[in-house]
Coordinates of C-alpha atoms in Angstrom, one line a residue:
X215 CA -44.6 -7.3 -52.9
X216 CA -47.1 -8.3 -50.0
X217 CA -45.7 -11.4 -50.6
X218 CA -42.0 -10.3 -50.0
X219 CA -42.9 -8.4 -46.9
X220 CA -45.2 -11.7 -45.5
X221 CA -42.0 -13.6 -45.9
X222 CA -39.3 -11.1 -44.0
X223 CA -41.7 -10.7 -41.2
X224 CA -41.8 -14.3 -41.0
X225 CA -38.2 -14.6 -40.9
X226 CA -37.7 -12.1 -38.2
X227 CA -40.2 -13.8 -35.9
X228 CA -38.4 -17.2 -36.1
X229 CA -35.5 -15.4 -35.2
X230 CA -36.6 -13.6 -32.4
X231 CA -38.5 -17.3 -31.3
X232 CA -34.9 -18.8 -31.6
X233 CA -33.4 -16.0 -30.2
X234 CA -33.4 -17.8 -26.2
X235 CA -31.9 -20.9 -27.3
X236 CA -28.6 -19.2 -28.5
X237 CA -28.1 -16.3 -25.9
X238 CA -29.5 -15.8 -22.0
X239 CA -28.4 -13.1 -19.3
X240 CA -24.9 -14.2 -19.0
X241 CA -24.3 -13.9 -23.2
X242 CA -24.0 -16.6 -25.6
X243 CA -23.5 -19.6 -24.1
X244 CA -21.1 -21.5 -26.0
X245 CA -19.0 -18.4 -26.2
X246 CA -18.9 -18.4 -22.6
X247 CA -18.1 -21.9 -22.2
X248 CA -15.0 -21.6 -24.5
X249 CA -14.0 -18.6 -22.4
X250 CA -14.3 -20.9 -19.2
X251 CA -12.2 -23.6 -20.8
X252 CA -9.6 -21.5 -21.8
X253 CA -8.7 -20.1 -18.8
X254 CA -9.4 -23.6 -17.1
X255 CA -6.9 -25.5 -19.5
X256 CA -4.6 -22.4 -19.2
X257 CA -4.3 -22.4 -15.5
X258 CA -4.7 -26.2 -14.9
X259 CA -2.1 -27.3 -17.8
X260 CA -4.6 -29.7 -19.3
X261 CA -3.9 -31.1 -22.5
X262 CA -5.8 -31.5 -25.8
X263 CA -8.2 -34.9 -25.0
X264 CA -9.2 -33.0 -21.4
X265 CA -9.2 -29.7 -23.3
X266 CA -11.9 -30.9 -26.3
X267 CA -14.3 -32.7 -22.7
X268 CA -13.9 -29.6 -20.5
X269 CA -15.0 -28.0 -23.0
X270 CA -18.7 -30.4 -23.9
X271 CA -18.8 -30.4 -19.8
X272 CA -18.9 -26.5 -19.3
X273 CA -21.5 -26.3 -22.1
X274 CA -23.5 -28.8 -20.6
X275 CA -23.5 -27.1 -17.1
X276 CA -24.3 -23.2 -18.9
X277 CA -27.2 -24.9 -21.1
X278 CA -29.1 -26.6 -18.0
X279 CA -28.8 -23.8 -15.5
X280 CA -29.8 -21.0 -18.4
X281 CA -34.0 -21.7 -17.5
X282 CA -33.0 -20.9 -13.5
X283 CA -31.0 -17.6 -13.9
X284 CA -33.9 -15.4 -13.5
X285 CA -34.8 -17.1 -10.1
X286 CA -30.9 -17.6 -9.1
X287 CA -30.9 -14.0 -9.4
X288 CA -33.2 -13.1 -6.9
X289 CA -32.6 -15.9 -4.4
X290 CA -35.5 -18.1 -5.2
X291 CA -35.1 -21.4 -3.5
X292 CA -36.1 -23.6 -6.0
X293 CA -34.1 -21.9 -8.5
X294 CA -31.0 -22.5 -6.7
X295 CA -31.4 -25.9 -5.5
X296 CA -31.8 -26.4 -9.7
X297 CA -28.4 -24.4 -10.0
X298 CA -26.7 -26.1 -7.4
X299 CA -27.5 -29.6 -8.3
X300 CA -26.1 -29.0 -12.2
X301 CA -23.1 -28.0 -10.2
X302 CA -22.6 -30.6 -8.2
X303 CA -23.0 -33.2 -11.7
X304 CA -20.8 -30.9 -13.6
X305 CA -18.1 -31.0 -10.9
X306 CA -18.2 -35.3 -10.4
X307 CA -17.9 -35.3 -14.1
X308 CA -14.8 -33.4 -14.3
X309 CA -13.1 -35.5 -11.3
X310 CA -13.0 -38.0 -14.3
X311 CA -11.3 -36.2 -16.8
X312 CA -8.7 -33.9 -14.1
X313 CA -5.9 -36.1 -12.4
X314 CA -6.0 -36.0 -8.7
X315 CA -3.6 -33.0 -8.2
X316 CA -5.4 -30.9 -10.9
X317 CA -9.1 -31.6 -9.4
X318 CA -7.1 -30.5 -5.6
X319 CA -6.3 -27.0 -7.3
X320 CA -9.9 -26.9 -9.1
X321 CA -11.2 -26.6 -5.6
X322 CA -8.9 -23.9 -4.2
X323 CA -10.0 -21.6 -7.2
X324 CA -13.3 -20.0 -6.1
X325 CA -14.0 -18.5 -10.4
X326 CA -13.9 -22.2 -11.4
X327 CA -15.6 -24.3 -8.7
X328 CA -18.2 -21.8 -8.6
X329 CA -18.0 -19.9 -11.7
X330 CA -21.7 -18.1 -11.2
X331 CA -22.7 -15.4 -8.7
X332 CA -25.5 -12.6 -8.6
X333 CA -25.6 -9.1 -7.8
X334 CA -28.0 -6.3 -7.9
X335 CA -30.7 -9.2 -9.3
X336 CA -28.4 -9.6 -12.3
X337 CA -26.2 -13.2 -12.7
X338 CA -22.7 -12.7 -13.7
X339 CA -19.6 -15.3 -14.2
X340 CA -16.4 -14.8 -12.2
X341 CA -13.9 -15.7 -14.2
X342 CA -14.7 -12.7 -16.2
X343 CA -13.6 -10.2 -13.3
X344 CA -10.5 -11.6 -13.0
X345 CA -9.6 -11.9 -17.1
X346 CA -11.0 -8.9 -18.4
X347 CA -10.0 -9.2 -22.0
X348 CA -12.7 -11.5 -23.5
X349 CA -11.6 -11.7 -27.3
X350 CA -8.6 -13.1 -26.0
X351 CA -7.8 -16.9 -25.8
X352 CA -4.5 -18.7 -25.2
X353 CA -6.1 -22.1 -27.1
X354 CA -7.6 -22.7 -30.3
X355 CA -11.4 -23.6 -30.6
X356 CA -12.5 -27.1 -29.5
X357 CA -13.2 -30.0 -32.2
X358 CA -16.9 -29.9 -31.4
X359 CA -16.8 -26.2 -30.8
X360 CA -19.7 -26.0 -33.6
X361 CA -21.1 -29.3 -33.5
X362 CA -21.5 -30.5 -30.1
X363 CA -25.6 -29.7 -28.8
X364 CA -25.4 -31.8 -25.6
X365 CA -25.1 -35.0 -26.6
X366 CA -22.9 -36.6 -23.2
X367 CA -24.9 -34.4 -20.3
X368 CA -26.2 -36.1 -17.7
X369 CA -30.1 -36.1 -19.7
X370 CA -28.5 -39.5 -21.4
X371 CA -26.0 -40.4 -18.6
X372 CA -28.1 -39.7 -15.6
X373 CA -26.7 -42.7 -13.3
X374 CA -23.1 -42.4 -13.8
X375 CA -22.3 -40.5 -16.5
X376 CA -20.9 -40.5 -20.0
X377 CA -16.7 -39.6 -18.6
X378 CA -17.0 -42.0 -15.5
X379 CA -18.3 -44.8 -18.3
X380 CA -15.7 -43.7 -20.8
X381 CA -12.9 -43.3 -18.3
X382 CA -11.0 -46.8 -18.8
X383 CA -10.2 -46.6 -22.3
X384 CA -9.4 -42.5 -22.4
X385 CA -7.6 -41.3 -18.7
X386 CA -5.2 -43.5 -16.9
X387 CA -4.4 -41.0 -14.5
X388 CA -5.5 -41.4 -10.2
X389 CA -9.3 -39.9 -9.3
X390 CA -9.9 -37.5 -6.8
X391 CA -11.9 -39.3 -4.1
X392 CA -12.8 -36.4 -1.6
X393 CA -15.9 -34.3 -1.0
X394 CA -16.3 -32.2 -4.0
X395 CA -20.8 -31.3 -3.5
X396 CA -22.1 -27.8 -2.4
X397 CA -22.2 -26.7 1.0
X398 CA -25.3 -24.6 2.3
X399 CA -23.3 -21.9 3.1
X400 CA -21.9 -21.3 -0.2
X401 CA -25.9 -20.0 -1.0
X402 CA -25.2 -16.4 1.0
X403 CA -21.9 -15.9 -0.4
X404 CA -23.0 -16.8 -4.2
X405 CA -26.7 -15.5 -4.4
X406 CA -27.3 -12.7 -1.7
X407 CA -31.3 -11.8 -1.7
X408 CA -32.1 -8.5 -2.6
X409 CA -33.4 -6.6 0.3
X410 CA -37.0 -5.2 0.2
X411 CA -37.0 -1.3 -0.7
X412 CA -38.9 0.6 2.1
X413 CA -41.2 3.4 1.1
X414 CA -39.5 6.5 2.4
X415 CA -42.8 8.3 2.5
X416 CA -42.9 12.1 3.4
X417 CA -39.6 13.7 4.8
X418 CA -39.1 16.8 6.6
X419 CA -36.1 18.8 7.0
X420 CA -35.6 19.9 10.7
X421 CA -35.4 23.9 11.2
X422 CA -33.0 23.3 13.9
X423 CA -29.8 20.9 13.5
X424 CA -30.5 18.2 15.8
X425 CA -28.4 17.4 19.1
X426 CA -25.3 15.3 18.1
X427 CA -25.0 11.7 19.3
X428 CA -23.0 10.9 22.4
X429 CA -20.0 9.4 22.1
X430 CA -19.3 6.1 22.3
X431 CA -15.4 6.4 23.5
X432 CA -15.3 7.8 27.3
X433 CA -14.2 11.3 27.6
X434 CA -11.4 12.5 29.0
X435 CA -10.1 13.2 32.4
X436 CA -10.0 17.3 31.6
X437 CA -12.1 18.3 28.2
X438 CA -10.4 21.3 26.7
X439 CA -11.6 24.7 27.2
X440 CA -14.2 26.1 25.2
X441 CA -15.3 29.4 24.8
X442 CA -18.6 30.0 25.9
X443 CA -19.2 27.6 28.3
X444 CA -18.7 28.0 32.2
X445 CA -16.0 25.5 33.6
X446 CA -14.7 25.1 37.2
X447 CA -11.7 26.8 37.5
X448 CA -8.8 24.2 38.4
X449 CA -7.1 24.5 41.1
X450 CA -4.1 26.7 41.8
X451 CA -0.5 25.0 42.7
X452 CA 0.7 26.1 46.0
X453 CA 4.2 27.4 45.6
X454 CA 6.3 26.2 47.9
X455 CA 8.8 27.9 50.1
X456 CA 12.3 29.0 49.1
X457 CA 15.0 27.3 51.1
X458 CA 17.2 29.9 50.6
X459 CA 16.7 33.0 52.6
X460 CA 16.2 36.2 50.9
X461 CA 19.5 38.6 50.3
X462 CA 20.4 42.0 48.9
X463 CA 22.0 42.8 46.1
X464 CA 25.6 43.2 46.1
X465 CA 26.0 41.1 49.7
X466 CA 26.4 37.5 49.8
X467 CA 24.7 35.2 52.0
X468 CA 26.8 33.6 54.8
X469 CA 28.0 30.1 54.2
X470 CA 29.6 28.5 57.4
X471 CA 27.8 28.7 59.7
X472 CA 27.1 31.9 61.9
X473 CA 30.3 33.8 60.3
X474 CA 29.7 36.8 58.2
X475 CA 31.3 38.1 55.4
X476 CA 31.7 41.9 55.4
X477 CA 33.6 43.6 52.3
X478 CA 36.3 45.7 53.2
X479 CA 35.9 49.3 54.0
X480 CA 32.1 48.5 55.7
X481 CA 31.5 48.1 59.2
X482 CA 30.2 44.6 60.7
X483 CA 26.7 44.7 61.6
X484 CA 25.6 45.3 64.9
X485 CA 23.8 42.2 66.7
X486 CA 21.2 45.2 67.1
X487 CA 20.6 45.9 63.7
X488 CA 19.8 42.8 61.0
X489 CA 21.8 41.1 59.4
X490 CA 22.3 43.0 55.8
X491 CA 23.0 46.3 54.8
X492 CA 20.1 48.1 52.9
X493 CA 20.5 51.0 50.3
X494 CA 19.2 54.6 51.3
X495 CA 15.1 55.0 50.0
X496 CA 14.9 57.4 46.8
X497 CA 13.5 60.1 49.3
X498 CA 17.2 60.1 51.0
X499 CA 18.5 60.3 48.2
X500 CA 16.7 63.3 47.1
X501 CA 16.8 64.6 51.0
X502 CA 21.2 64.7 50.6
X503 CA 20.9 66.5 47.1
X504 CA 21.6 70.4 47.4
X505 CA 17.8 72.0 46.3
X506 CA 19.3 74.5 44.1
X507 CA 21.8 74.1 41.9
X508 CA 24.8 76.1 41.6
X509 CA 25.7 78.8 39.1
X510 CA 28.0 78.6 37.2
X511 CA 30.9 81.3 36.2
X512 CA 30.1 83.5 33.2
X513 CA 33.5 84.2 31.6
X514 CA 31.9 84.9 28.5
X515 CA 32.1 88.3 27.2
X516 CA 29.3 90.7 26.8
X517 CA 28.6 90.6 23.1
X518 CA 25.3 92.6 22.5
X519 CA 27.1 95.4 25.0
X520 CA 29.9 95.9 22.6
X521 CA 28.0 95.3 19.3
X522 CA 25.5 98.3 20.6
X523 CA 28.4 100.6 21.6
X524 CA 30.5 100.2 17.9
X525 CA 27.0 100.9 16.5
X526 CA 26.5 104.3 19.1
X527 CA 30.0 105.6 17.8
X528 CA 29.2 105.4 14.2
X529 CA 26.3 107.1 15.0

């Protein structure tokens, strides 16, 4: 029995010592690099012979730069000049294997020509934010899906490499002769360094709500009216004058010249008096009213005297 369990730990512990080699922070890597492939032959309309080399290419690229994704993930400079320089031998490599117009829309496509970024100190590949289904593939698996360990990277074929030596006798299509290496600047938009996390230390709430900020846009001409707070009164407008002179009721105002137009049955003005007529004042009125009012005749008949002398005679 001790025996038995001797042996099972030692077969876990070579496992988890083998355990690196197969896998990293960005998955399995020759999972990855068939994902890669796929959507690269997919997209780029390669055909078998490029399909089977994109493939050993890819693999070669995810296997160098696995050591360096701890320091590509937090900007470290010497990890990224590692990860940049894999890049630059895995993209001349495929200038062999793409014709000219396929290596021209390589380039364009940001998920292929620079298939790693970071965020959050974590490394992640691109193409797997625009194709979010990952069991799917739209190719078989490669011939040396299973058997290929690295045998054409650059570690052998460090001066020119294995596809540029092998190019005669397998492509016969035009090479891309333009600048395909890394810029500097494409460091801030890939890897972004994590900024340093301040100690916030001891914070105090305010008992009173602090003054608001000025604004930045100019106020305007008149700020609206707000209760509370004092404001000059504006100005009043000055009305201005009537043209036309004021009139009675009932009398309309003359129209040529000096000529006045008097309704028959009233007298024309004297040049004494002015020139309208005005109604009498409510106290005239009341003045030309009789004070008492006059009686009226009774030529009703005296009821209650005849009702009280039937009621006498029955008596």
């Amino acid at each position: 029995m001790k025996i038995k369990k001797f042996a099972l730990l030692l077969c876990l512990a070579l496992c988890v010592c083998c355990l690196p080699a197969n896998a990293s922070s960005l998955g399995d890597i020759r999972v990855n690099a068939r994902f890669l492939t796929d959507r690269m032959a997919f997209e780029l309309n390669l055909n078998q012979s490029q399909y089977n080399d994109l493939f050993e290419i890819n693999f070669d690229f995810l296997s160098g730069v696995d050591p360096y994704l701890t320091g590509m993930a937090c900007a470290d400079a010497a990890a990224l000049d590692a990860y940049y320089r894999y890049l630059d031998e895995r993209n001349d490599d495929l200038r062999w294997i793409f014709s000219s117009s396929a290596y021209t829309r390589f380039l364009a496509i940001e998920y292929f020509f620079r298939p790693i970024y970071a965020m959050n100190n974590v490394c992640y590949l691109r193409v797997y934010k625009v194709y979010h289904n990952r069991s799917f593939f739209y190719f078989g698996r490669p011939v040396h899906y299973l058997t290929y360990h690295g045998a054409h990277s650059r570690r052998f074929y460090r001066n020119t490499g294995y596809y540029c030596a092998h190019y005669t006798g397998r492509y016969h299509h035009p090479v891309y002769k333009g600048h395909f290496h890394s810029r500097p600047e494409f460091r801030k938009h890939d890897f972004i360094a994590p900024r340093p996390v301040k100690n916030p230390g001891y914070h105090f709430t305010p008992a009173r709500p602090s003054a608001p900020a000025a604004p930045s846009h100019r106020p305007e001409a008149r700020p609206p009216y707000r209760p509370g707070i004092s404001a000059k009164p504006a100005p009043k407008p000055v009305p201005k004058p009537d043209k036309r002179p004021p009139h009675a009721s009932g009398i309309r105002p003359p129209q040529n010249g000096n000529h006045h137009s008097v309704r028959p049955g009233t007298s024309r003005p004297s040049d004494k008096a002015p020139n309208r007529m005005t109604r009498p004042s409510r106290t005239e009125r009341k003045d030309n009213r009789p004070s008492v009012r006059p009686e009226r005749k009774e030529n009703r008949k005296p009821v209650k005297q005849i009702k009280e002398k039937s009621f006498l005679h029955n008596m």
